[in-house]
PDB file of C-alpha atoms in Angstrom:
ATOM      1  CA  PHE A 139     103.695  90.405 107.759  1.00  0.00           C
ATOM      2  CA  SER A 140     104.841  89.625 104.245  1.00  0.00           C
ATOM      3  CA  PHE A 141     105.725  93.220 103.406  1.00  0.00           C
ATOM      4  CA  GLU A 142     108.483  93.397 106.083  1.00  0.00           C
ATOM      5  CA  ARG A 143     109.493  89.697 106.039  1.00  0.00           C
ATOM      6  CA  GLN A 144     113.199  88.972 105.647  1.00  0.00           C
ATOM      7  CA  GLY A 145     114.110  85.841 107.478  1.00  0.00           C
ATOM      8  CA  GLU A 146     113.134  82.203 107.714  1.00  0.00           C
ATOM      9  CA  SER A 147     110.199  81.001 109.893  1.00  0.00           C
ATOM     10  CA  VAL A 148     110.768  80.074 113.531  1.00  0.00           C
ATOM     11  CA  GLY A 149     107.640  77.879 113.751  1.00  0.00           C
ATOM     12  CA  ILE A 150     105.338  80.191 115.620  1.00  0.00           C
ATOM     13  CA  GLY A 151     101.829  80.960 114.322  1.00  0.00           C
ATOM     14  CA  GLN A 152     101.194  80.698 110.613  1.00  0.00           C
ATOM     15  CA  GLY A 153     104.390  82.554 109.631  1.00  0.00           C
ATOM     16  CA  SER A 154     107.112  84.093 111.734  1.00  0.00           C
ATOM     17  CA  GLU A 155     110.622  85.481 111.927  1.00  0.00           C
ATOM     18  CA  ILE A 156     112.935  86.733 114.637  1.00  0.00           C
ATOM     19  CA  GLY A 157     115.905  89.059 114.595  1.00  0.00           C
ATOM     20  CA  GLY A 158     117.460  91.765 116.750  1.00  0.00           C
ATOM     21  CA  GLY A 159     115.188  90.946 119.695  1.00  0.00           C
ATOM     22  CA  LEU A 160     112.013  91.287 117.578  1.00  0.00           C
ATOM     23  CA  LEU A 161     109.632  88.467 116.932  1.00  0.00           C
ATOM     24  CA  ARG A 162     106.985  88.976 114.262  1.00  0.00           C
ATOM     25  CA  PHE A 163     104.294  86.486 113.379  1.00  0.00           C
ATOM     26  CA  TRP A 164     100.749  86.180 112.090  1.00  0.00           C
ATOM     27  CA  LYS A 165      97.868  83.882 112.989  1.00  0.00           C
ATOM     28  CA  GLY A 166      94.195  84.132 112.106  1.00  0.00           C
ATOM     29  CA  ARG A 167      93.443  87.845 111.595  1.00  0.00           C
ATOM     30  CA  TYR A 168      96.211  89.000 113.891  1.00  0.00           C
ATOM     31  CA  LEU A 169      99.690  90.407 113.252  1.00  0.00           C
ATOM     32  CA  ILE A 170     101.904  90.182 116.455  1.00  0.00           C
ATOM     33  CA  SER A 171     105.165  91.949 117.176  1.00  0.00           C
ATOM     34  CA  ILE A 172     107.076  91.174 120.362  1.00  0.00           C
ATOM     35  CA  PHE A 173     110.178  93.199 121.112  1.00  0.00           C
ATOM     36  CA  ALA A 174     112.854  92.719 123.831  1.00  0.00           C
ATOM     37  CA  ASP A 175     114.817  95.726 124.956  1.00  0.00           C
ATOM     38  CA  GLY A 176     118.154  94.058 124.401  1.00  0.00           C
ATOM     39  CA  GLU A 177     119.617  91.242 122.382  1.00  0.00           C
ATOM     40  CA  GLY A 178     121.177  87.847 123.051  1.00  0.00           C
ATOM     41  CA  PRO A 179     120.077  84.301 123.880  1.00  0.00           C
ATOM     42  CA  ALA A 180     118.116  85.228 127.034  1.00  0.00           C
ATOM     43  CA  ALA A 181     116.173  87.986 125.171  1.00  0.00           C
ATOM     44  CA  ASP A 182     115.379  85.729 122.273  1.00  0.00           C
ATOM     45  CA  SER A 183     114.263  82.917 124.620  1.00  0.00           C
ATOM     46  CA  ALA A 184     111.905  85.237 126.476  1.00  0.00           C
ATOM     47  CA  VAL A 185     110.466  86.606 123.208  1.00  0.00           C
ATOM     48  CA  LEU A 186     109.969  83.144 121.744  1.00  0.00           C
ATOM     49  CA  GLN A 187     108.279  81.872 124.897  1.00  0.00           C
ATOM     50  CA  LEU A 188     105.905  84.807 124.972  1.00  0.00           C
ATOM     51  CA  GLY A 189     105.264  84.327 121.252  1.00  0.00           C
ATOM     52  CA  ARG A 190     104.333  80.676 121.692  1.00  0.00           C
ATOM     53  CA  LEU A 191     101.942  81.535 124.512  1.00  0.00           C
ATOM     54  CA  THR A 192     100.324  84.241 122.461  1.00  0.00           C
ATOM     55  CA  ALA A 193      99.993  82.013 119.396  1.00  0.00           C
ATOM     56  CA  ALA A 194      98.354  79.301 121.576  1.00  0.00           C
ATOM     57  CA  ALA A 195      95.830  81.866 122.878  1.00  0.00           C
ATOM     58  CA  ILE A 196      94.682  82.662 119.341  1.00  0.00           C
ATOM     59  CA  ARG A 197      92.260  79.969 118.355  1.00  0.00           C
ATOM     60  CA  ASP A 198      91.506  81.057 114.771  1.00  0.00           C
ATOM     61  CA  GLN A 199      93.484  79.932 111.776  1.00  0.00           C
ATOM     62  CA  GLY A 200      93.834  82.280 108.900  1.00  0.00           C
ATOM     63  CA  THR A 201      93.933  81.636 105.156  1.00  0.00           C
ATOM     64  CA  PRO A 202      96.599  83.323 102.984  1.00  0.00           C
ATOM     65  CA  PRO A 203      95.140  85.364 100.166  1.00  0.00           C
ATOM     66  CA  ARG A 204      94.232  83.236  97.208  1.00  0.00           C
ATOM     67  CA  VAL A 205      96.496  85.056  94.749  1.00  0.00           C
ATOM     68  CA  VAL A 206      99.591  84.204  96.873  1.00  0.00           C
ATOM     69  CA  GLY A 207      99.040  80.516  96.104  1.00  0.00           C
ATOM     70  CA  LEU A 208      98.996  81.034  92.377  1.00  0.00           C
ATOM     71  CA  ILE A 209     102.672  82.060  91.810  1.00  0.00           C
ATOM     72  CA  PRO A 210     105.243  79.518  90.698  1.00  0.00           C
ATOM     73  CA  GLY A 211     107.221  77.897  93.480  1.00  0.00           C
ATOM     74  CA  ARG A 212     110.863  76.975  94.203  1.00  0.00           C
ATOM     75  CA  ASP A 213     111.154  74.853  91.012  1.00  0.00           C
ATOM     76  CA  ALA A 214     110.922  78.179  89.161  1.00  0.00           C
ATOM     77  CA  GLY A 215     113.477  79.805  91.374  1.00  0.00           C
ATOM     78  CA  LEU A 216     111.158  81.477  93.956  1.00  0.00           C
ATOM     79  CA  VAL A 217     112.962  83.184  96.876  1.00  0.00           C
ATOM     80  CA  ASP A 218     110.473  82.271  99.673  1.00  0.00           C
ATOM     81  CA  THR A 219     111.193  85.290 101.886  1.00  0.00           C
ATOM     82  CA  SER A 220     110.523  87.711  99.005  1.00  0.00           C
ATOM     83  CA  VAL A 221     106.818  87.066  98.668  1.00  0.00           C
ATOM     84  CA  ARG A 222     104.874  90.281  99.398  1.00  0.00           C
ATOM     85  CA  TYR A 223     101.090  90.648  99.494  1.00  0.00           C
ATOM     86  CA  LEU A 224     100.056  94.222  98.689  1.00  0.00           C
ATOM     87  CA  THR A 225      96.894  96.276  98.749  1.00  0.00           C
ATOM     88  CA  SER A 226      98.407  99.706  98.073  1.00  0.00           C
ATOM     89  CA  PRO A 227     100.436 101.239  95.202  1.00  0.00           C
ATOM     90  CA  VAL A 228     102.457 103.065  97.823  1.00  0.00           C
ATOM     91  CA  LEU A 229     103.674  99.729  99.298  1.00  0.00           C
ATOM     92  CA  LEU A 230     104.427  98.345  95.784  1.00  0.00           C
ATOM     93  CA  ASN A 231     106.544 101.326  94.869  1.00  0.00           C
ATOM     94  CA  GLN A 232     108.518 100.872  98.076  1.00  0.00           C
ATOM     95  CA  ARG A 233     109.570  97.426  96.839  1.00  0.00           C
ATOM     96  CA  LEU A 234     109.462  98.033  93.077  1.00  0.00           C
ATOM     97  CA  PHE A 235     108.786 101.365  91.652  1.00  0.00           C
ATOM     98  CA  ILE A 236     106.278 101.360  88.853  1.00  0.00           C
ATOM     99  CA  SER A 237     104.793 104.861  88.597  1.00  0.00           C
ATOM    100  CA  HIS A 238     103.884 107.887  90.723  1.00  0.00           C
ATOM    101  CA  GLU A 239     100.299 107.237  89.668  1.00  0.00           C
ATOM    102  CA  ASN A 240      98.275 104.188  90.614  1.00  0.00           C
ATOM    103  CA  VAL A 241      98.315 102.868  87.050  1.00  0.00           C
ATOM    104  CA  LEU A 242      97.623  99.332  88.194  1.00  0.00           C
ATOM    105  CA  GLY A 243      94.536 100.297  90.192  1.00  0.00           C
ATOM    106  CA  ILE A 244      95.714  98.436  93.289  1.00  0.00           C
ATOM    107  CA  ASN A 245      93.393  98.734  96.239  1.00  0.00           C
ATOM    108  CA  ARG A 246      91.830  96.593  98.959  1.00  0.00           C
ATOM    109  CA  GLN A 247      89.558  94.976  96.434  1.00  0.00           C
ATOM    110  CA  THR A 248      92.430  93.733  94.210  1.00  0.00           C
ATOM    111  CA  GLY A 249      94.899  91.101  95.330  1.00  0.00           C
ATOM    112  CA  ALA A 250      98.468  91.761  94.397  1.00  0.00           C
ATOM    113  CA  VAL A 251     101.569  89.663  95.087  1.00  0.00           C
ATOM    114  CA  LEU A 252     105.136  90.535  94.325  1.00  0.00           C
ATOM    115  CA  ALA A 253     107.887  87.930  94.489  1.00  0.00           C
ATOM    116  CA  GLN A 254     111.534  87.535  93.474  1.00  0.00           C
ATOM    117  CA  TYR A 255     112.844  84.660  91.321  1.00  0.00           C
ATOM    118  CA  GLY A 256     116.575  83.931  91.111  1.00  0.00           C
ATOM    119  CA  GLN A 257     119.433  85.866  92.609  1.00  0.00           C
ATOM    120  CA  ASP A 258     121.824  88.585  91.599  1.00  0.00           C
ATOM    121  CA  ALA A 259     122.213  88.790  87.785  1.00  0.00           C
ATOM    122  CA  ALA A 260     119.446  86.179  87.281  1.00  0.00           C
ATOM    123  CA  LYS A 261     116.951  88.110  89.464  1.00  0.00           C
ATOM    124  CA  THR A 262     113.437  88.696  88.112  1.00  0.00           C
ATOM    125  CA  SER A 263     110.410  90.192  89.877  1.00  0.00           C
ATOM    126  CA  LEU A 264     106.959  88.720  89.247  1.00  0.00           C
ATOM    127  CA  LEU A 265     103.924  90.845  89.887  1.00  0.00           C
ATOM    128  CA  LEU A 266     100.609  89.101  89.773  1.00  0.00           C
ATOM    129  CA  ILE A 267      97.315  90.989  90.358  1.00  0.00           C
ATOM    130  CA  GLN A 268      93.752  89.702  90.410  1.00  0.00           C
ATOM    131  CA  TYR A 269      90.972  92.128  89.464  1.00  0.00           C
ATOM    132  CA  PRO A 270      87.285  91.935  90.030  1.00  0.00           C
ATOM    133  CA  SER A 271      86.616  91.740  86.301  1.00  0.00           C
ATOM    134  CA  THR A 272      88.368  91.044  82.973  1.00  0.00           C
ATOM    135  CA  ALA A 273      87.615  94.597  81.875  1.00  0.00           C
ATOM    136  CA  ALA A 274      89.484  95.974  84.855  1.00  0.00           C
ATOM    137  CA  ALA A 275      92.445  93.713  84.237  1.00  0.00           C
ATOM    138  CA  THR A 276      92.549  94.720  80.550  1.00  0.00           C
ATOM    139  CA  ALA A 277      92.493  98.411  81.409  1.00  0.00           C
ATOM    140  CA  ALA A 278      95.213  97.988  84.023  1.00  0.00           C
ATOM    141  CA  SER A 279      97.369  96.035  81.577  1.00  0.00           C
ATOM    142  CA  ARG A 280      97.095  98.827  79.000  1.00  0.00           C
ATOM    143  CA  ARG A 281      97.992 101.496  81.558  1.00  0.00           C
ATOM    144  CA  LEU A 282     100.987  99.501  82.754  1.00  0.00           C
ATOM    145  CA  MET A 283     102.352  99.052  79.226  1.00  0.00           C
ATOM    146  CA  ALA A 284     101.802 102.773  78.454  1.00  0.00           C
ATOM    147  CA  ALA A 285     103.493 103.916  81.678  1.00  0.00           C
ATOM    148  CA  TYR A 286     106.199 101.349  82.330  1.00  0.00           C
ATOM    149  CA  LEU A 287     107.028 100.438  78.731  1.00  0.00           C
ATOM    150  CA  SER A 288     106.466 103.867  77.221  1.00  0.00           C
ATOM    151  CA  GLU A 289     109.684 103.621  75.157  1.00  0.00           C
ATOM    152  CA  THR A 290     108.232 100.590  73.282  1.00  0.00           C
ATOM    153  CA  GLY A 291     105.134 102.422  72.138  1.00  0.00           C
ATOM    154  CA  GLY A 292     102.854 100.525  74.479  1.00  0.00           C
ATOM    155  CA  ALA A 293     103.976  97.017  73.473  1.00  0.00           C
ATOM    156  CA  ASP A 294     103.629  94.129  75.931  1.00  0.00           C
ATOM    157  CA  ARG A 295     107.423  93.669  76.291  1.00  0.00           C
ATOM    158  CA  GLY A 296     110.527  95.721  76.126  1.00  0.00           C
ATOM    159  CA  ARG A 297     114.097  96.147  77.190  1.00  0.00           C
ATOM    160  CA  ARG A 298     114.408  98.907  79.743  1.00  0.00           C
ATOM    161  CA  PRO A 299     117.279 101.428  79.825  1.00  0.00           C
ATOM    162  CA  ASP A 300     119.099  99.278  82.367  1.00  0.00           C
ATOM    163  CA  GLY A 301     119.180  96.379  79.855  1.00  0.00           C
ATOM    164  CA  ARG A 302     116.643  94.298  81.799  1.00  0.00           C
ATOM    165  CA  TRP A 303     113.480  92.893  80.177  1.00  0.00           C
ATOM    166  CA  THR A 304     109.859  93.381  81.208  1.00  0.00           C
ATOM    167  CA  VAL A 305     107.042  91.357  79.736  1.00  0.00           C
ATOM    168  CA  VAL A 306     103.307  91.901  80.559  1.00  0.00           C
ATOM    169  CA  ARG A 307     100.590  89.220  80.172  1.00  0.00           C
ATOM    170  CA  GLN A 308      96.877  89.290  80.931  1.00  0.00           C
ATOM    171  CA  GLN A 309      94.681  86.188  81.440  1.00  0.00           C
ATOM    172  CA  ASN A 310      91.044  86.704  82.198  1.00  0.00           C
ATOM    173  CA  THR A 311      90.880  88.682  85.516  1.00  0.00           C
ATOM    174  CA  PHE A 312      94.679  88.340  86.140  1.00  0.00           C
ATOM    175  CA  LEU A 313      97.540  90.587  85.140  1.00  0.00           C
ATOM    176  CA  ALA A 314     101.064  89.131  85.362  1.00  0.00           C
ATOM    177  CA  ALA A 315     104.281  91.015  84.710  1.00  0.00           C
ATOM    178  CA  ALA A 316     107.858  89.677  84.717  1.00  0.00           C
ATOM    179  CA  ILE A 317     109.945  92.726  85.579  1.00  0.00           C
ATOM    180  CA  GLY A 318     113.691  93.191  85.427  1.00  0.00           C
ATOM    181  CA  ALA A 319     114.421  89.814  83.797  1.00  0.00           C
ATOM    182  CA  PRO A 320     117.965  89.267  82.453  1.00  0.00           C
ATOM    183  CA  SER A 321     116.552  88.208  79.081  1.00  0.00           C
ATOM    184  CA  GLU A 322     113.270  88.069  77.162  1.00  0.00           C
ATOM    185  CA  ALA A 323     113.370  84.273  77.324  1.00  0.00           C
ATOM    186  CA  ALA A 324     113.709  84.314  81.196  1.00  0.00           C
ATOM    187  CA  ALA A 325     110.710  86.621  81.462  1.00  0.00           C
ATOM    188  CA  GLU A 326     108.702  84.355  79.084  1.00  0.00           C
ATOM    189  CA  ALA A 327     109.583  81.252  81.075  1.00  0.00           C
ATOM    190  CA  LEU A 328     108.367  82.761  84.365  1.00  0.00           C
ATOM    191  CA  LEU A 329     105.123  83.965  82.834  1.00  0.00           C
ATOM    192  CA  THR A 330     104.506  80.591  81.197  1.00  0.00           C
ATOM    193  CA  ALA A 331     104.884  78.914  84.648  1.00  0.00           C
ATOM    194  CA  THR A 332     102.450  81.479  86.024  1.00  0.00           C
ATOM    195  CA  GLU A 333      99.906  80.834  83.340  1.00  0.00           C
ATOM    196  CA  ARG A 334      99.978  77.129  84.070  1.00  0.00           C
ATOM    197  CA  ALA A 335      98.899  77.843  87.604  1.00  0.00           C
ATOM    198  CA  LEU A 336      96.195  80.280  86.537  1.00  0.00           C
ATOM    199  CA  ARG A 337      94.626  77.695  84.175  1.00  0.00           C
ATOM    200  CA  SER A 338      93.535  75.757  87.272  1.00  0.00           C
ATOM    201  CA  VAL A 339      91.508  78.728  88.454  1.00  0.00           C
ATOM    202  CA  ARG A 340      87.811  78.449  87.888  1.00  0.00           C
TER     203      ARG A 340
END
């Protein structure tokens, strides 16, 4: 659901959006898509009614992945509809290209969340990944710096050819990267806010 999300919730299930005659929502362990062959108020009304009935028939309530709740919120400039939960490097590269190789070791056992902070010139992407061990997080951090910040000699920060800053930080089993920030200070501020949230993790 989060990978394709673009619009605001319409109050169905545990997260939803509608547009162009397509209603998408999730509830429990289900992802539901309801499509009307045609657009307009009548089509939207029918799709919404069917969506509400479907959501009511699903008794279970789901819990968002833990890592999604650990990123800074709107006070840090979070764009709500940009939050993507990912379990594949292919999906990550479709939203933010890192490398042709799976340098971050993203798989179904790791939890990765990608989110946007700020708009236009102030836009920064935050990538937060939780690994099963500190050793795995350390190895992934080193591979990321070697691949994505190769021009800096493997340092944990650098200014990319497009003039935007990337800073990488590891904390225990977590790897956080502020990517495409307008300045080094902006990247640091976002990572500092992320670290505050991670300190509460036991």
